[in-house]
Amino acid sequence: MKLYLDTSDIQAVKRISAIFPVSGVTTNPLIVCAGETSLFDLLPALRDAMGGQGTLFAQVISNTVEGMIEDALKLRERVENLVVKVPVTPKGLQAIKELTKQGVPTLATAVYGAAQGFLGVLAGAQYVSPYVSRIDAQGGDGPATVSELQCLLSTHAPEKELVAASFKSPRQALECMLIGCKGITLPVNVFDMFISDPAVFAAVDQFESAWQKKFNKTCL
Ligand code: E4P
């Protein structure tokens, strides 16, 4: 499965890419607005922070079909190979269809239902992102939606990729991984929570101090 970072934090992408093979970085307009760097400076910086590896995703802003296509082309001009995120609305579906014809890879985003997301895929999107915690927050079942969508992809479009998004806790992400979700994108704080349990550091300290005591060194 693939693990992406959902962030505009360039330093965090550098730090995490150095310790873990991230599959790429996803952004959205809120994530970009939360940072200080303008989108067109941010995108190449994020690409470089990944050491030229991985896939970068950025979202269109316009709410017209022509505007979305124009935004998509501008984004791709800035970073070659960038995947363009397009919300699955009626206009977004049309933009996905047109962009696919032009050979521009897209991710179907703002997905709150499995069938809605699947339409984005059938319109041509290579990736699709169900919003796990947002679905939960409106009384739905985020992981169940991910499971349904993953099942639709595995059955009808195995070459397409699910990238579950909108995570607030490691548990939500773990649940999605357990039900067979093939891709997730995590905010930096959630990624860090997976590897910051104090018990782990205490265990490592214990090993080291026992060795030091017995052999008077901290290596083999
Ligand atoms: C993916 O990139 C989504 O846009 C993102 O995960 C949404 O996250 P949020 O629900 O925290 O805004």
mmCIF file of N, CA and C in Angstrom, residues 78-140:
data_model
loop_
_atom_site.group_PDB
_atom_site.id
_atom_site.type_symbol
_atom_site.label_atom_id
_atom_site.label_comp_id
_atom_site.label_asym_id
_atom_site.label_seq_id
_atom_site.Cartn_x
_atom_site.Cartn_y
_atom_site.Cartn_z
ATOM 1 N N ARG A 78 3.693 24.268 -13.646
ATOM 2 C CA ARG A 78 4.599 24.546 -12.526
ATOM 3 C C ARG A 78 5.370 23.295 -12.123
ATOM 4 N N VAL A 79 4.672 22.182 -12.041
ATOM 5 C CA VAL A 79 5.338 20.914 -11.680
ATOM 6 C C VAL A 79 4.879 19.820 -12.642
ATOM 7 N N GLU A 80 5.822 19.378 -13.436
ATOM 8 C CA GLU A 80 5.551 18.313 -14.396
ATOM 9 C C GLU A 80 5.126 17.062 -13.606
ATOM 10 N N ASN A 81 4.255 16.287 -14.136
ATOM 11 C CA ASN A 81 3.811 15.035 -13.497
ATOM 12 C C ASN A 81 2.909 15.227 -12.285
ATOM 13 N N LEU A 82 2.582 16.476 -11.947
ATOM 14 C CA LEU A 82 1.688 16.706 -10.808
ATOM 15 C C LEU A 82 0.309 16.098 -11.121
ATOM 16 N N VAL A 83 -0.323 15.546 -10.080
ATOM 17 C CA VAL A 83 -1.692 15.029 -10.241
ATOM 18 C C VAL A 83 -2.665 16.107 -9.764
ATOM 19 N N VAL A 84 -3.662 16.391 -10.593
ATOM 20 C CA VAL A 84 -4.590 17.482 -10.322
ATOM 21 C C VAL A 84 -5.818 16.956 -9.574
ATOM 22 N N LYS A 85 -6.088 17.575 -8.412
ATOM 23 C CA LYS A 85 -7.256 17.174 -7.626
ATOM 24 C C LYS A 85 -8.469 17.979 -8.075
ATOM 25 N N VAL A 86 -9.548 17.264 -8.350
ATOM 26 C CA VAL A 86 -10.781 17.911 -8.816
ATOM 27 C C VAL A 86 -11.939 17.386 -7.976
ATOM 28 N N PRO A 87 -12.729 18.285 -7.344
ATOM 29 C CA PRO A 87 -13.873 17.825 -6.543
ATOM 30 C C PRO A 87 -14.914 17.111 -7.419
ATOM 31 N N VAL A 88 -15.492 16.055 -6.881
ATOM 32 C CA VAL A 88 -16.501 15.304 -7.645
ATOM 33 C C VAL A 88 -17.866 15.996 -7.520
ATOM 34 N N THR A 89 -18.021 17.036 -8.325
ATOM 35 C CA THR A 89 -19.298 17.733 -8.502
ATOM 36 C C THR A 89 -19.675 17.504 -9.966
ATOM 37 N N PRO A 90 -20.889 17.910 -10.378
ATOM 38 C CA PRO A 90 -21.202 17.748 -11.809
ATOM 39 C C PRO A 90 -20.162 18.432 -12.699
ATOM 40 N N LYS A 91 -19.759 19.663 -12.350
ATOM 41 C CA LYS A 91 -18.757 20.360 -13.165
ATOM 42 C C LYS A 91 -17.393 19.689 -13.046
ATOM 43 N N GLY A 92 -17.085 19.236 -11.829
ATOM 44 C CA GLY A 92 -15.811 18.555 -11.610
ATOM 45 C C GLY A 92 -15.716 17.281 -12.451
ATOM 46 N N LEU A 93 -16.839 16.559 -12.544
ATOM 47 C CA LEU A 93 -16.835 15.330 -13.361
ATOM 48 C C LEU A 93 -16.527 15.663 -14.818
ATOM 49 N N GLN A 94 -17.136 16.757 -15.281
ATOM 50 C CA GLN A 94 -16.891 17.152 -16.678
ATOM 51 C C GLN A 94 -15.424 17.537 -16.875
ATOM 52 N N ALA A 95 -14.871 18.240 -15.878
ATOM 53 C CA ALA A 95 -13.456 18.630 -15.972
ATOM 54 C C ALA A 95 -12.568 17.383 -15.960
ATOM 55 N N ILE A 96 -12.889 16.416 -15.102
ATOM 56 C CA ILE A 96 -12.102 15.171 -15.042
ATOM 57 C C ILE A 96 -12.133 14.476 -16.409
ATOM 58 N N LYS A 97 -13.329 14.428 -16.985
ATOM 59 C CA LYS A 97 -13.496 13.779 -18.292
ATOM 60 C C LYS A 97 -12.628 14.479 -19.350
ATOM 61 N N GLU A 98 -12.686 15.809 -19.377
ATOM 62 C CA GLU A 98 -11.913 16.572 -20.371
ATOM 63 C C GLU A 98 -10.413 16.444 -20.121
ATOM 64 N N LEU A 99 -10.011 16.553 -18.846
ATOM 65 C CA LEU A 99 -8.582 16.465 -18.524
ATOM 66 C C LEU A 99 -8.033 15.083 -18.876
ATOM 67 N N THR A 100 -8.851 14.059 -18.658
ATOM 68 C CA THR A 100 -8.422 12.697 -18.991
ATOM 69 C C THR A 100 -8.167 12.592 -20.495
ATOM 70 N N LYS A 101 -9.080 13.210 -21.277
ATOM 71 C CA LYS A 101 -8.896 13.205 -22.748
ATOM 72 C C LYS A 101 -7.577 13.855 -23.129
ATOM 73 N N GLN A 102 -7.196 14.893 -22.348
ATOM 74 C CA GLN A 102 -5.953 15.611 -22.657
ATOM 75 C C GLN A 102 -4.721 14.933 -22.051
ATOM 76 N N GLY A 103 -4.932 13.814 -21.361
ATOM 77 C CA GLY A 103 -3.803 13.071 -20.790
ATOM 78 C C GLY A 103 -3.317 13.613 -19.452
ATOM 79 N N VAL A 104 -4.164 14.436 -18.788
ATOM 80 C CA VAL A 104 -3.776 14.990 -17.480
ATOM 81 C C VAL A 104 -4.301 14.069 -16.376
ATOM 82 N N PRO A 105 -3.415 13.545 -15.521
ATOM 83 C CA PRO A 105 -3.881 12.652 -14.455
ATOM 84 C C PRO A 105 -4.606 13.435 -13.362
ATOM 85 N N THR A 106 -5.703 12.876 -12.880
ATOM 86 C CA THR A 106 -6.508 13.570 -11.858
ATOM 87 C C THR A 106 -6.783 12.664 -10.660
ATOM 88 N N LEU A 107 -7.100 13.347 -9.545
ATOM 89 C CA LEU A 107 -7.585 12.670 -8.340
ATOM 90 C C LEU A 107 -8.971 13.227 -8.049
ATOM 91 N N ALA A 108 -9.938 12.337 -7.913
ATOM 92 C CA ALA A 108 -11.311 12.741 -7.593
ATOM 93 C C ALA A 108 -11.386 13.006 -6.092
ATOM 94 N N THR A 109 -11.675 14.266 -5.721
ATOM 95 C CA THR A 109 -11.621 14.627 -4.301
ATOM 96 C C THR A 109 -12.969 15.134 -3.797
ATOM 97 N N ALA A 110 -12.979 15.504 -2.507
ATOM 98 C CA ALA A 110 -14.215 15.911 -1.829
ATOM 99 C C ALA A 110 -15.239 14.784 -1.925
ATOM 100 N N VAL A 111 -14.781 13.574 -1.615
ATOM 101 C CA VAL A 111 -15.637 12.387 -1.745
ATOM 102 C C VAL A 111 -16.232 12.010 -0.391
ATOM 103 N N TYR A 112 -17.553 12.043 -0.335
ATOM 104 C CA TYR A 112 -18.295 11.722 0.893
ATOM 105 C C TYR A 112 -19.111 10.439 0.750
ATOM 106 N N GLY A 113 -19.077 9.823 -0.435
ATOM 107 C CA GLY A 113 -19.839 8.588 -0.642
ATOM 108 C C GLY A 113 -19.124 7.715 -1.654
ATOM 109 N N ALA A 114 -19.262 6.383 -1.485
ATOM 110 C CA ALA A 114 -18.534 5.451 -2.361
ATOM 111 C C ALA A 114 -18.970 5.598 -3.818
ATOM 112 N N ALA A 115 -20.274 5.707 -4.054
ATOM 113 C CA ALA A 115 -20.746 5.791 -5.440
ATOM 114 C C ALA A 115 -20.308 7.107 -6.072
ATOM 115 N N GLN A 116 -20.354 8.189 -5.277
ATOM 116 C CA GLN A 116 -19.904 9.498 -5.786
ATOM 117 C C GLN A 116 -18.439 9.402 -6.226
ATOM 118 N N GLY A 117 -17.609 8.825 -5.360
ATOM 119 C CA GLY A 117 -16.189 8.699 -5.681
ATOM 120 C C GLY A 117 -15.966 7.824 -6.908
ATOM 121 N N PHE A 118 -16.763 6.761 -6.998
ATOM 122 C CA PHE A 118 -16.598 5.824 -8.115
ATOM 123 C C PHE A 118 -16.935 6.500 -9.449
ATOM 124 N N LEU A 119 -17.914 7.435 -9.423
ATOM 125 C CA LEU A 119 -18.220 8.184 -10.650
ATOM 126 C C LEU A 119 -16.996 8.978 -11.104
ATOM 127 N N GLY A 120 -16.275 9.548 -10.130
ATOM 128 C CA GLY A 120 -15.051 10.285 -10.471
ATOM 129 C C GLY A 120 -14.057 9.375 -11.186
ATOM 130 N N VAL A 121 -13.948 8.158 -10.679
ATOM 131 C CA VAL A 121 -13.035 7.178 -11.290
ATOM 132 C C VAL A 121 -13.527 6.800 -12.691
ATOM 133 N N LEU A 122 -14.828 6.560 -12.813
ATOM 134 C CA LEU A 122 -15.364 6.179 -14.132
ATOM 135 C C LEU A 122 -15.239 7.321 -15.134
ATOM 136 N N ALA A 123 -15.239 8.558 -14.629
ATOM 137 C CA ALA A 123 -15.055 9.716 -15.525
ATOM 138 C C ALA A 123 -13.606 9.821 -15.989
ATOM 139 N N GLY A 124 -12.699 9.117 -15.302
ATOM 140 C CA GLY A 124 -11.310 9.098 -15.765
ATOM 141 C C GLY A 124 -10.250 9.324 -14.698
ATOM 142 N N ALA A 125 -10.666 9.692 -13.467
ATOM 143 C CA ALA A 125 -9.651 9.973 -12.436
ATOM 144 C C ALA A 125 -8.832 8.714 -12.137
ATOM 145 N N GLN A 126 -7.533 8.899 -11.977
ATOM 146 C CA GLN A 126 -6.651 7.768 -11.641
ATOM 147 C C GLN A 126 -6.714 7.467 -10.145
ATOM 148 N N TYR A 127 -6.957 8.514 -9.345
ATOM 149 C CA TYR A 127 -6.984 8.379 -7.877
ATOM 150 C C TYR A 127 -8.325 8.888 -7.360
ATOM 151 N N VAL A 128 -8.692 8.424 -6.152
ATOM 152 C CA VAL A 128 -9.928 8.911 -5.538
ATOM 153 C C VAL A 128 -9.738 8.989 -4.021
ATOM 154 N N SER A 129 -10.200 10.118 -3.439
ATOM 155 C CA SER A 129 -9.963 10.352 -2.007
ATOM 156 C C SER A 129 -11.247 10.518 -1.204
ATOM 157 N N PRO A 130 -11.700 9.463 -0.525
ATOM 158 C CA PRO A 130 -12.815 9.617 0.416
ATOM 159 C C PRO A 130 -12.325 10.320 1.683
ATOM 160 N N TYR A 131 -13.183 11.182 2.251
ATOM 161 C CA TYR A 131 -12.827 12.034 3.398
ATOM 162 C C TYR A 131 -13.269 11.375 4.706
ATOM 163 N N VAL A 132 -12.408 10.561 5.290
ATOM 164 C CA VAL A 132 -12.794 9.701 6.410
ATOM 165 C C VAL A 132 -13.375 10.470 7.610
ATOM 166 N N SER A 133 -12.605 11.415 8.177
ATOM 167 C CA SER A 133 -13.134 12.030 9.417
ATOM 168 C C SER A 133 -14.291 12.978 9.120
ATOM 169 N N ARG A 134 -14.325 13.551 7.922
ATOM 170 C CA ARG A 134 -15.470 14.409 7.601
ATOM 171 C C ARG A 134 -16.752 13.588 7.453
ATOM 172 N N ILE A 135 -16.624 12.381 6.903
ATOM 173 C CA ILE A 135 -17.792 11.493 6.782
ATOM 174 C C ILE A 135 -18.260 11.106 8.184
ATOM 175 N N ASP A 136 -17.299 10.742 9.052
ATOM 176 C CA ASP A 136 -17.644 10.410 10.446
ATOM 177 C C ASP A 136 -18.350 11.584 11.111
ATOM 178 N N ALA A 137 -17.799 12.804 10.882
ATOM 179 C CA ALA A 137 -18.325 13.998 11.571
ATOM 180 C C ALA A 137 -19.761 14.309 11.184
ATOM 181 N N GLN A 138 -20.174 13.857 10.011
ATOM 182 C CA GLN A 138 -21.579 14.130 9.654
ATOM 183 C C GLN A 138 -22.476 12.919 9.903
ATOM 184 N N GLY A 139 -21.987 12.023 10.769
ATOM 185 C CA GLY A 139 -22.820 10.901 11.207
ATOM 186 C C GLY A 139 -22.689 9.675 10.337
ATOM 187 N N GLY A 140 -21.791 9.697 9.353
ATOM 188 C CA GLY A 140 -21.581 8.518 8.503
ATOM 189 C C GLY A 140 -20.502 7.618 9.079
#
